[in-house]
XYZ file of C-alpha atoms in Angstrom:
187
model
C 0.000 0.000 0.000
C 1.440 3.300 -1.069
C 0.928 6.456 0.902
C 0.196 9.533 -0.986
C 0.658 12.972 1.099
C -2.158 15.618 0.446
C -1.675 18.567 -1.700
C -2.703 21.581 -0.325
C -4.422 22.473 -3.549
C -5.832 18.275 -3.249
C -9.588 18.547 -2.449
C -10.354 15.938 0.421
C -12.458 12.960 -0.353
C -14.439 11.659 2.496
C -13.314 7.699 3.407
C -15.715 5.136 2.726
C -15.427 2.411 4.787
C -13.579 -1.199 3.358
C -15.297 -4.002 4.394
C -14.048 -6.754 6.080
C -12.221 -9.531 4.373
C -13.894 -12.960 4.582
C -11.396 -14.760 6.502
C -12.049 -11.587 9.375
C -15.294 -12.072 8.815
C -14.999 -16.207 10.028
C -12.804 -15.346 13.026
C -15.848 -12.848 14.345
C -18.348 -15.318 13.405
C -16.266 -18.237 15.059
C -15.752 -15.768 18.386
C -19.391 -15.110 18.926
C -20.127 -18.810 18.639
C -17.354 -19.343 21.477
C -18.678 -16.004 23.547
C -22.442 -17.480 23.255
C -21.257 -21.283 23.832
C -19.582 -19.665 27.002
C -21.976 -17.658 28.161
C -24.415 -21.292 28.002
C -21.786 -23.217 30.047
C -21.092 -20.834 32.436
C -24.250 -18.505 32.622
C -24.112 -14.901 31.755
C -23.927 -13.725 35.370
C -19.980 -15.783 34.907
C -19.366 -13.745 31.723
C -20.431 -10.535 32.968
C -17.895 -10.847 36.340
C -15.006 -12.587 33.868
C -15.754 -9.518 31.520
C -15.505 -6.826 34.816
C -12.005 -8.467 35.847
C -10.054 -8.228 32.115
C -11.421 -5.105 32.157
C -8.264 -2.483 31.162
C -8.801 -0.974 34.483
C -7.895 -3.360 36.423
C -4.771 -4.717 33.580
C -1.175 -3.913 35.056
C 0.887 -3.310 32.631
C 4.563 -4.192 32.977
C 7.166 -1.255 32.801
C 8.182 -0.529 29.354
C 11.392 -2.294 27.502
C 12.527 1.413 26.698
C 12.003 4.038 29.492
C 10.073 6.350 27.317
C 8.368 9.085 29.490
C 5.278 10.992 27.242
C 6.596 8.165 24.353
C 9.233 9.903 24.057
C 13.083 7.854 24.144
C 16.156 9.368 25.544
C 13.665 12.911 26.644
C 13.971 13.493 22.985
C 17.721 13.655 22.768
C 19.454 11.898 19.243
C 21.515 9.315 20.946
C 23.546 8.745 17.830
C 25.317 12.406 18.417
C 26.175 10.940 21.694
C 28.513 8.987 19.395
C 29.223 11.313 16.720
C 29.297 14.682 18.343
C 29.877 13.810 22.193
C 27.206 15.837 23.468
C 23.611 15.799 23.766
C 21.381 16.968 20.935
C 18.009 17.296 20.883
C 16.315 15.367 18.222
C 13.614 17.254 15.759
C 9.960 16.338 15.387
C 10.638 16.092 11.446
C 13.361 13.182 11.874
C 11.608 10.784 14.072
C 10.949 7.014 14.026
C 9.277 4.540 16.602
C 11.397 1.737 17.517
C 10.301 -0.521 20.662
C 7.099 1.161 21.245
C 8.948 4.833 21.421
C 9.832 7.791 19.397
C 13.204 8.496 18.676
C 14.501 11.983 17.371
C 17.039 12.661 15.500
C 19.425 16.255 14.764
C 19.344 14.920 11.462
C 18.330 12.478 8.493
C 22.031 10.937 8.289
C 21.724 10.296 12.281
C 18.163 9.173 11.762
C 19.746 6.619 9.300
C 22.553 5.675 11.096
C 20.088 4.473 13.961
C 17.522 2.787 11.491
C 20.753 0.970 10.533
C 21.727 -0.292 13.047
C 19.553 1.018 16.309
C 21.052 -1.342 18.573
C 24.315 0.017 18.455
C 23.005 3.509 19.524
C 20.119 2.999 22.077
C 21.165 3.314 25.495
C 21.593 0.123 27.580
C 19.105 -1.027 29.573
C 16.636 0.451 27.853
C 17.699 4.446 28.758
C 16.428 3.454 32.638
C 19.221 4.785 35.118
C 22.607 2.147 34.850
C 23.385 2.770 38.554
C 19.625 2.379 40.198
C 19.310 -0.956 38.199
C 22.708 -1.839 39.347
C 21.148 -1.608 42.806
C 17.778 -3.102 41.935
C 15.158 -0.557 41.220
C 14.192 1.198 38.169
C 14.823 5.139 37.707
C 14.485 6.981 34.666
C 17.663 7.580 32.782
C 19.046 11.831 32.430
C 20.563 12.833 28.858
C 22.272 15.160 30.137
C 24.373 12.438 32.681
C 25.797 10.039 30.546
C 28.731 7.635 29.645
C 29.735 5.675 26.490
C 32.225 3.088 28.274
C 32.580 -0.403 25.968
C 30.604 1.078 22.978
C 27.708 1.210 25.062
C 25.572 3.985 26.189
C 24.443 4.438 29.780
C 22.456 6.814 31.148
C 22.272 8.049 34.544
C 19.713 9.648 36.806
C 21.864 12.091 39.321
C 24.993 13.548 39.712
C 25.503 11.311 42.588
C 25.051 8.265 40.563
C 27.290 9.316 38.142
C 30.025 9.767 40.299
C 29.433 6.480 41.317
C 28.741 4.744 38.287
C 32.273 6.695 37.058
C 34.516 4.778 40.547
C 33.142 1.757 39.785
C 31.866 1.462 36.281
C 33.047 -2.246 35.811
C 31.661 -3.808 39.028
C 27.817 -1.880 38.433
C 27.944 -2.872 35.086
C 28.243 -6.456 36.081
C 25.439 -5.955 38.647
C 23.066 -4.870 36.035
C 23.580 -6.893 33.461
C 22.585 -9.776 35.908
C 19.179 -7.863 36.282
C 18.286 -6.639 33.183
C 15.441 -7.445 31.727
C 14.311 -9.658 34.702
C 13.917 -6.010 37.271
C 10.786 -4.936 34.691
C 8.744 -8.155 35.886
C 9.090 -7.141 39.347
């Protein structure tokens, strides 16, 4: 499917609505056979309470794979000039992707294709959560602006304090949260 962008000078058509495909139609056909089968077995008062507990109220969701705060990685920042330039640089709005549920800006369309090749080289470790908190066990979001490339790798940090930390004894927290990574976003 090709995506055309509108013209300004492009008069808008209004979007008629596709209908389903027969093998969508089956599955919905095939569901409300199993909801009304169900609701037989079990009675509807069953249903109804089964319905209230999967409601997405009452879902916990898991913390996310990429500490993303408003959807957002890295607060915005283009963690390939971490690499390139050696500073932080806010990304633009106009070079953005989503990668592991988050937007990720880029300075520019050669950084923004740098990543695309090759995003694992660039994203932060652990996910852009603080390096030092999960080296002691608990989750903190991740600072741009306190950070540390050691081993090709990209770590944020949440404080000055843990990065003074992280910096006397890189190698040892490292170690300690590698062993907990990704098994501290279950907890």
């Amino acid at each position: 499917m090709t995506r055309r962008s509108a013209m300004p000078s492009q008069k808008y058509r209004p979007i008629s609505t596709p209908r389903i495909p027969r093998v969508r139609e089956g599955i919905v056909r095939r569901l409300a056979a199993f909801v009304r089968s169900t609701m037989a077995v079990l009675g509807v008062g069953s249903v109804v309470a089964l319905a209230a507990v999967l409601t997405p109220e009452t879902a916990r969701a898991d913390p996310a794979l990429v500490s993303a705060p408003r959807g957002v990685a890295v607060g915005g920042h283009d963690v390939v000039a971490f690499f390139q330039d050696g500073t932080a640089v806010l990304g633009q709005q106009t070079h953005a992707i989503l990668w592991h549920g988050a937007v990720w800006r880029f300075a520019s369309s050669q950084n923004q294709e740098r990543f695309e090749l090759n995003p694992r080289a660039y994203a932060p470790r652990f996910g852009g959560y603080c390096a030092y908190a999960l080296s002691k066990g608990y989750l903190a979001p991740g600072n741009p602006a306190l950070w540390v490339i050691a081993d090709g790798r990209l770590y944020l940090l949440n404080n000055p304090t843990a990065l003074a930390a992280w910096q006397a004894e890189r190698q040892a927290l490292i170690s300690a949260a590698e062993g907990r990574w990704p098994k501290i976003l279950r907890k």
